[in-house]
Amino acid sequence: MLAFSAALPATAAGPLPADTAPSPAGIGIRLLDIPASTKDDPRARTYIIDRLAPGSEISRRIQVENNTGATQTIRLYAGAAHIVGGAFIGEEAGSTNDLSTWTAVSRPQVDLPAGGKAEVPVTIKVPSDAPEDELYGAVWAEVRSAADKGGVVQANRVGIRIYLSVGPGNGKPADFSITSLTPSRNQQGNPQLSALVTNTGGRALDVTGDLRLTAGPGGLSAGPFGIQNATTIAPGKAENVIFTLPPELPNGPWTVGVDLKSGLLEKAASATVTFPEAGPGETAAPAADTGLQWLAPAAAAAVLLTALLLISLLLMSRQRRRLSAPEAAAPPAGTRRAGRRSADATR
């Protein structure tokens, strides 16, 4: 979790945290309910993610914790959010969208002693005339300080993201493609690898992953290297997922392999790249592994196996005909002997 501070009356907008585990200090908020249909999805353990038909509703329980060391009055509310530049952005307090107006927090505030916890139900009710869309929001827990001598009040908040898809049925499934891989060096001289990811599905993605380097100079290999923060990509949008590597890494050439995932969705791609001395390098089109690459060799193996089986059956059939042919052509033994005796008698 990450807390945001700003001078009131407005609370600063900023990226929501990628992880809502309780903080060692400050206030914390986390999701308690996980739908059975998404129990294996790691994103659903952290965020409120669902698809609802118009006229339906869901309820989730959240838990608020006070780890500040003093009694706190914690304000709870739903707010608007949007996705831009690969980040999930929580808008200023008081900003609304359709989703925030559909979201009701059962208790607008809780008073918690130091170390105290409270469970609070949250309900999202989609009106019957809602259009088909995907909307973003957040459930916020916020504490405010007393005004200082200048009348400035500080507000700190933490939130749980909401990804809500509205429409009948299950909607277009989540999917993405890895379009290109580009090596570069940043201003600090660190090599970087940017994987351009296009969201080709119907749901927003939070993309994380690993990068491995093989077949480098002198047969070197390195990795895996991870991503510090997930890159959030709205449907139909493309963003660079950037890996930053150690500065002492040789330029290459290297065979880079990236494994990217969002929830249960995973994709892989590889290419040969060389890191430049500075700035961007040459972009490479990756050899993609969509998780179905095994179908091609499996199909080829099936065809080969079928051909071998047919050849074996054909050879067995020919062998049987060869074995049976002499027996069918030869006359009965008794007939041949009788013929010889008749010929002798004539002579």
Short mmCIF file of C-alpha atoms in Angstrom, two decimals:
data_model
loop_
_atom_site.label_atom_id
_atom_site.label_comp_id
_atom_site.label_asym_id
_atom_site.label_seq_id
_atom_site.Cartn_x
_atom_site.Cartn_y
_atom_site.Cartn_z
CA MET A 1 0.00 0.00 0.00
CA LEU A 2 0.97 3.54 -0.58
CA ALA A 3 -0.32 6.65 1.18
CA PHE A 4 -0.77 10.02 -0.55
CA SER A 5 -0.48 13.41 1.10
CA ALA A 6 -1.69 16.83 0.02
CA ALA A 7 -2.81 20.10 1.50
CA LEU A 8 -6.61 20.21 1.73
CA PRO A 9 -9.19 20.94 0.47
CA ALA A 10 -8.09 18.60 -2.32
CA THR A 11 -6.42 15.24 -1.86
CA ALA A 12 -3.66 14.65 -4.40
CA ALA A 13 -4.32 12.24 -7.21
CA GLY A 14 -1.78 9.50 -7.79
CA PRO A 15 -1.23 5.88 -8.79
CA LEU A 16 -2.98 3.38 -6.59
CA PRO A 17 -0.67 0.79 -5.02
CA ALA A 18 -0.03 -2.54 -6.71
CA ASP A 19 -0.26 -4.32 -3.36
CA THR A 20 -2.74 -3.63 -0.57
CA ALA A 21 -1.17 -5.72 2.19
CA PRO A 22 -1.29 -3.88 5.53
CA SER A 23 1.42 -1.28 6.03
CA PRO A 24 3.83 -1.60 8.95
CA ALA A 25 2.79 1.94 9.85
CA GLY A 26 -0.09 4.24 8.95
CA ILE A 27 -3.56 3.13 7.95
CA GLY A 28 -4.20 0.01 5.90
CA ILE A 29 -7.02 -1.35 3.77
CA ARG A 30 -7.50 -4.75 2.17
CA LEU A 31 -10.12 -6.87 0.45
CA LEU A 32 -11.66 -9.73 2.43
CA ASP A 33 -13.98 -11.32 -0.15
CA ILE A 34 -12.87 -13.15 -3.29
CA PRO A 35 -15.50 -14.49 -5.75
CA ALA A 36 -15.34 -18.25 -6.22
CA SER A 37 -15.09 -17.79 -9.99
CA THR A 38 -11.85 -15.78 -9.62
CA LYS A 39 -10.31 -17.47 -6.59
CA ASP A 40 -7.21 -18.49 -8.59
CA ASP A 41 -6.66 -15.03 -10.05
CA PRO A 42 -4.02 -13.15 -8.01
CA ARG A 43 -5.45 -9.77 -9.10
CA ALA A 44 -8.84 -10.67 -7.60
CA ARG A 45 -7.18 -11.15 -4.21
CA THR A 46 -6.13 -7.51 -4.20
CA TYR A 47 -8.67 -5.59 -6.28
CA ILE A 48 -12.43 -5.59 -6.79
CA ILE A 49 -12.70 -7.07 -10.31
CA ASP A 50 -16.02 -8.11 -11.81
CA ARG A 51 -18.38 -7.97 -14.78
CA LEU A 52 -22.01 -7.07 -14.07
CA ALA A 53 -25.09 -6.93 -16.22
CA PRO A 54 -27.21 -3.76 -15.98
CA GLY A 55 -29.57 -3.97 -13.02
CA SER A 56 -27.33 -6.29 -10.95
CA GLU A 57 -25.19 -5.70 -7.87
CA ILE A 58 -22.35 -7.17 -5.83
CA SER A 59 -21.17 -6.81 -2.23
CA ARG A 60 -17.63 -7.05 -0.91
CA ARG A 61 -16.16 -6.68 2.55
CA ILE A 62 -13.08 -4.58 3.16
CA GLN A 63 -10.94 -4.39 6.28
CA VAL A 64 -9.51 -1.11 7.57
CA GLU A 65 -6.58 -1.10 10.01
CA ASN A 66 -5.07 1.58 12.18
CA ASN A 67 -1.31 1.09 12.52
CA THR A 68 -0.47 4.69 13.41
CA GLY A 69 0.02 4.17 17.14
CA ALA A 70 -2.82 6.54 18.06
CA THR A 71 -6.62 6.61 17.83
CA GLN A 72 -7.77 7.72 14.38
CA THR A 73 -11.00 8.74 12.70
CA ILE A 74 -10.85 7.17 9.26
CA ARG A 75 -13.05 8.46 6.47
CA LEU A 76 -14.26 5.88 3.92
CA TYR A 77 -15.58 6.73 0.45
CA ALA A 78 -15.64 5.69 -3.21
CA GLY A 79 -13.86 7.77 -5.82
CA ALA A 80 -13.25 7.94 -9.54
CA ALA A 81 -10.11 6.63 -11.24
CA HIS A 82 -8.68 6.33 -14.75
CA ILE A 83 -5.80 4.64 -16.56
CA VAL A 84 -3.14 6.72 -18.29
CA GLY A 85 0.52 6.19 -19.14
CA GLY A 86 0.56 2.64 -17.81
CA ALA A 87 -0.67 3.70 -14.34
CA PHE A 88 -3.96 3.38 -12.48
CA ILE A 89 -4.67 6.93 -11.25
CA GLY A 90 -6.97 7.70 -8.35
CA GLU A 91 -8.56 11.09 -8.88
CA GLU A 92 -8.86 13.87 -6.30
CA ALA A 93 -11.27 13.49 -3.40
CA GLY A 94 -14.70 14.60 -4.51
CA SER A 95 -14.16 13.59 -8.15
CA THR A 96 -16.84 11.19 -9.37
CA ASN A 97 -17.70 9.00 -12.32
CA ASP A 98 -20.55 6.55 -12.94
CA LEU A 99 -18.82 3.79 -10.99
CA SER A 100 -18.21 5.92 -7.89
CA THR A 101 -21.88 6.93 -7.81
CA TRP A 102 -22.91 3.27 -8.05
CA THR A 103 -20.59 2.31 -5.16
CA ALA A 104 -21.85 2.62 -1.58
CA VAL A 105 -19.64 2.22 1.51
CA SER A 106 -21.84 1.17 4.46
CA ARG A 107 -19.92 3.28 7.01
CA PRO A 108 -18.67 6.72 5.94
CA GLN A 109 -16.19 6.74 8.81
CA VAL A 110 -14.80 4.50 11.56
CA ASP A 111 -13.06 5.42 14.81
CA LEU A 112 -10.25 2.97 15.51
CA PRO A 113 -7.83 2.76 18.43
CA ALA A 114 -4.18 2.02 17.80
CA GLY A 115 -3.97 -1.47 16.31
CA GLY A 116 -7.73 -1.56 15.75
CA LYS A 117 -9.50 -3.12 12.75
CA ALA A 118 -12.96 -2.80 11.24
CA GLU A 119 -14.84 -4.72 8.54
CA VAL A 120 -16.93 -2.57 6.24
CA PRO A 121 -19.29 -3.82 3.49
CA VAL A 122 -19.11 -2.18 0.07
CA THR A 123 -21.93 -2.52 -2.48
CA ILE A 124 -21.84 -1.78 -6.20
CA LYS A 125 -25.28 -1.52 -7.84
CA VAL A 126 -25.40 -1.04 -11.62
CA PRO A 127 -28.54 0.72 -12.86
CA SER A 128 -30.72 -1.08 -15.39
CA ASP A 129 -30.04 1.55 -18.08
CA ALA A 130 -26.21 1.46 -17.72
CA PRO A 131 -24.37 1.28 -21.08
CA GLU A 132 -21.83 -1.44 -21.87
CA ASP A 133 -18.42 -0.17 -20.75
CA GLU A 134 -15.46 -0.76 -18.46
CA LEU A 135 -15.14 1.66 -15.56
CA TYR A 136 -12.47 2.31 -12.92
CA GLY A 137 -12.66 3.56 -9.37
CA ALA A 138 -11.37 3.06 -5.85
CA VAL A 139 -12.54 2.62 -2.29
CA TRP A 140 -10.50 5.00 -0.15
CA ALA A 141 -9.59 5.07 3.54
CA GLU A 142 -8.41 8.56 4.54
CA VAL A 143 -7.15 10.28 7.68
CA ARG A 144 -6.71 14.01 8.13
CA SER A 145 -4.47 15.92 10.48
CA ALA A 146 -5.49 18.88 12.61
CA ALA A 147 -4.95 22.24 10.94
CA ASP A 148 -1.56 23.81 11.61
CA LYS A 149 -1.00 27.49 12.39
CA GLY A 150 -1.37 28.34 8.74
CA GLY A 151 -4.67 26.45 8.48
CA VAL A 152 -3.17 23.70 6.34
CA VAL A 153 -4.59 20.21 6.85
CA GLN A 154 -2.79 17.12 5.63
CA ALA A 155 -4.74 14.14 4.24
CA ASN A 156 -3.30 10.64 3.81
CA ARG A 157 -5.23 7.90 2.02
CA VAL A 158 -4.89 4.33 0.81
CA GLY A 159 -7.22 2.58 -1.57
CA ILE A 160 -8.47 -0.59 -3.22
CA ARG A 161 -8.84 -0.46 -6.99
CA ILE A 162 -12.15 -1.28 -8.70
CA TYR A 163 -12.22 -2.68 -12.23
CA LEU A 164 -15.86 -3.04 -13.31
CA SER A 165 -16.99 -4.24 -16.73
CA VAL A 166 -20.67 -3.62 -17.51
CA GLY A 167 -22.65 -5.61 -20.05
CA PRO A 168 -24.51 -8.87 -20.69
CA GLY A 169 -22.74 -12.21 -20.63
CA ASN A 170 -19.06 -12.58 -19.91
CA GLY A 171 -17.94 -9.96 -22.40
CA LYS A 172 -14.76 -10.00 -24.45
CA PRO A 173 -12.06 -11.95 -22.55
CA ALA A 174 -8.77 -10.45 -21.44
CA ASP A 175 -5.90 -10.83 -23.88
CA PHE A 176 -2.73 -9.09 -24.97
CA SER A 177 0.09 -9.35 -27.49
CA ILE A 178 3.79 -8.50 -27.23
CA THR A 179 4.35 -6.31 -30.28
CA SER A 180 8.07 -5.46 -30.12
CA LEU A 181 11.20 -5.57 -27.95
CA THR A 182 13.48 -2.53 -27.85
CA PRO A 183 16.88 -2.27 -26.06
CA SER A 184 18.06 1.09 -24.76
CA ARG A 185 20.07 2.82 -22.03
CA ASN A 186 18.56 5.32 -19.64
CA GLN A 187 20.17 8.58 -18.50
CA GLN A 188 21.93 6.74 -15.67
CA GLY A 189 23.58 4.38 -18.17
CA ASN A 190 21.54 1.33 -17.17
CA PRO A 191 20.50 -1.00 -20.01
CA GLN A 192 16.75 -1.32 -20.41
CA LEU A 193 14.49 -3.60 -22.40
CA SER A 194 11.05 -2.27 -23.37
CA ALA A 195 8.35 -4.75 -24.34
CA LEU A 196 5.51 -3.00 -26.17
CA VAL A 197 2.30 -4.67 -24.99
CA THR A 198 -1.04 -4.16 -26.74
CA ASN A 199 -4.23 -4.92 -24.84
CA THR A 200 -6.26 -6.82 -27.43
CA GLY A 201 -8.96 -7.99 -24.99
CA GLY A 202 -11.94 -6.43 -23.29
CA ARG A 203 -10.58 -5.94 -19.76
CA ALA A 204 -7.87 -3.77 -18.24
CA LEU A 205 -4.57 -5.51 -17.49
CA ASP A 206 -1.95 -5.17 -14.75
CA VAL A 207 1.14 -6.56 -16.47
CA THR A 208 4.15 -7.89 -14.58
CA GLY A 209 6.79 -10.41 -15.55
CA ASP A 210 10.39 -11.56 -15.83
CA LEU A 211 13.21 -11.18 -18.34
CA ARG A 212 16.07 -13.61 -18.99
CA LEU A 213 19.20 -13.14 -21.08
CA THR A 214 20.95 -16.07 -22.79
CA ALA A 215 23.52 -16.66 -25.55
CA GLY A 216 25.39 -13.49 -24.61
CA PRO A 217 29.04 -12.62 -25.24
CA GLY A 218 31.20 -15.62 -24.38
CA GLY A 219 28.08 -17.71 -23.73
CA LEU A 220 26.97 -15.54 -20.79
CA SER A 221 23.46 -15.68 -19.37
CA ALA A 222 21.74 -13.44 -16.83
CA GLY A 223 18.46 -13.10 -14.99
CA PRO A 224 15.70 -13.42 -14.28
CA PHE A 225 15.02 -9.70 -13.83
CA GLY A 226 11.61 -8.59 -12.59
CA ILE A 227 9.48 -5.47 -12.81
CA GLN A 228 9.14 -3.32 -9.71
CA ASN A 229 5.63 -2.01 -10.49
CA ALA A 230 2.87 -3.43 -12.66
CA THR A 231 1.99 -1.60 -15.87
CA THR A 232 -1.77 -1.02 -16.20
CA ILE A 233 -3.16 -1.07 -19.74
CA ALA A 234 -6.73 -0.22 -20.73
CA PRO A 235 -8.51 -2.20 -23.48
CA GLY A 236 -7.35 -1.17 -26.95
CA LYS A 237 -4.28 0.65 -25.61
CA ALA A 238 -0.56 -0.15 -25.81
CA GLU A 239 2.14 0.57 -23.23
CA ASN A 240 5.80 -0.25 -22.77
CA VAL A 241 6.64 -2.70 -20.00
CA ILE A 242 10.19 -1.72 -19.06
CA PHE A 243 12.89 -3.89 -17.48
CA THR A 244 15.91 -2.09 -16.02
CA LEU A 245 19.09 -4.18 -15.92
CA PRO A 246 22.48 -3.86 -14.13
CA PRO A 247 24.81 -1.20 -15.60
CA GLU A 248 27.74 -3.64 -15.94
CA LEU A 249 25.79 -5.82 -18.38
CA PRO A 250 27.68 -6.20 -21.72
CA ASN A 251 26.01 -4.77 -24.81
CA GLY A 252 25.56 -8.15 -26.43
CA PRO A 253 24.23 -9.48 -28.67
CA TRP A 254 21.84 -11.32 -26.36
CA THR A 255 18.85 -13.56 -26.79
CA VAL A 256 16.22 -11.96 -24.56
CA GLY A 257 13.18 -13.85 -23.36
CA VAL A 258 10.30 -12.07 -21.62
CA ASP A 259 7.49 -13.78 -19.73
CA LEU A 260 4.60 -11.41 -19.03
CA LYS A 261 1.38 -12.03 -17.16
CA SER A 262 -1.77 -10.34 -15.92
CA GLY A 263 -3.75 -12.46 -13.51
CA LEU A 264 -4.06 -15.93 -15.03
CA LEU A 265 -3.14 -14.71 -18.52
CA GLU A 266 0.48 -15.34 -19.56
CA LYS A 267 2.44 -14.64 -22.75
CA ALA A 268 6.09 -15.03 -23.73
CA ALA A 269 8.30 -13.67 -26.50
CA SER A 270 11.98 -13.67 -27.43
CA ALA A 271 14.35 -11.86 -29.81
CA THR A 272 18.03 -11.16 -30.36
CA VAL A 273 19.02 -7.62 -29.32
CA THR A 274 22.12 -5.54 -28.69
CA PHE A 275 22.09 -2.78 -26.10
CA PRO A 276 23.35 0.59 -27.41
CA GLU A 277 26.01 2.75 -25.79
CA ALA A 278 23.35 5.42 -25.19
CA GLY A 279 19.72 6.13 -26.03
CA PRO A 280 17.41 3.75 -27.86
CA GLY A 281 18.65 0.75 -29.81
CA GLU A 282 17.22 -1.21 -32.71
CA THR A 283 13.69 -2.54 -32.21
CA ALA A 284 13.21 -6.27 -32.79
CA ALA A 285 10.05 -8.12 -33.77
CA PRO A 286 9.69 -10.91 -31.22
CA ALA A 287 9.07 -14.57 -31.79
CA ALA A 288 5.88 -14.80 -29.77
CA ASP A 289 4.80 -17.64 -27.55
CA THR A 290 1.11 -17.17 -26.88
CA GLY A 291 0.87 -20.31 -24.81
CA LEU A 292 -0.33 -22.30 -27.89
CA GLN A 293 3.01 -22.80 -29.61
CA TRP A 294 2.96 -26.43 -28.60
CA LEU A 295 0.09 -26.98 -31.05
CA ALA A 296 2.34 -26.81 -34.13
CA PRO A 297 4.86 -29.48 -33.06
CA ALA A 298 2.07 -31.53 -31.54
CA ALA A 299 0.12 -31.44 -34.81
CA ALA A 300 3.26 -32.36 -36.78
CA ALA A 301 3.94 -35.26 -34.42
CA ALA A 302 0.34 -36.45 -34.78
CA VAL A 303 0.59 -36.38 -38.59
CA LEU A 304 3.89 -38.27 -38.51
CA LEU A 305 2.50 -40.87 -36.12
CA THR A 306 -0.56 -41.36 -38.31
CA ALA A 307 1.62 -41.76 -41.42
CA LEU A 308 3.82 -44.34 -39.69
CA LEU A 309 0.76 -46.24 -38.52
CA LEU A 310 -0.68 -46.32 -42.06
CA ILE A 311 2.63 -47.47 -43.53
CA SER A 312 2.86 -50.23 -40.91
CA LEU A 313 -0.67 -51.42 -41.68
CA LEU A 314 0.09 -51.38 -45.42
CA LEU A 315 3.27 -53.43 -44.99
CA MET A 316 1.48 -55.93 -42.77
CA SER A 317 -1.28 -56.28 -45.35
CA ARG A 318 1.21 -56.90 -48.17
CA GLN A 319 3.09 -59.43 -46.06
CA ARG A 320 -0.12 -61.35 -45.39
CA ARG A 321 -0.95 -61.45 -49.11
CA ARG A 322 2.53 -62.79 -49.93
CA LEU A 323 2.24 -65.53 -47.35
CA SER A 324 -1.20 -66.62 -48.55
CA ALA A 325 -0.51 -66.40 -52.32
CA PRO A 326 1.61 -69.70 -52.75
CA GLU A 327 -0.93 -71.73 -50.79
CA ALA A 328 -3.75 -70.52 -53.01
CA ALA A 329 -1.83 -71.22 -56.27
CA ALA A 330 -0.52 -74.73 -55.43
CA PRO A 331 -2.81 -77.73 -56.32
CA PRO A 332 -3.63 -80.28 -53.67
CA ALA A 333 -0.79 -82.70 -53.05
CA GLY A 334 -2.85 -85.78 -53.84
CA THR A 335 -3.89 -84.44 -57.23
CA ARG A 336 -0.29 -83.90 -58.31
CA ARG A 337 0.74 -87.45 -57.40
CA ALA A 338 -2.22 -88.92 -59.20
CA GLY A 339 -1.30 -87.04 -62.31
CA ARG A 340 2.21 -88.47 -62.26
CA ARG A 341 0.94 -92.06 -61.93
CA SER A 342 -1.46 -91.57 -64.85
CA ALA A 343 1.33 -90.26 -67.05
CA ASP A 344 3.57 -93.22 -66.14
CA ALA A 345 0.84 -95.67 -66.97
CA THR A 346 0.34 -94.07 -70.40
CA ARG A 347 4.03 -94.29 -71.16
#
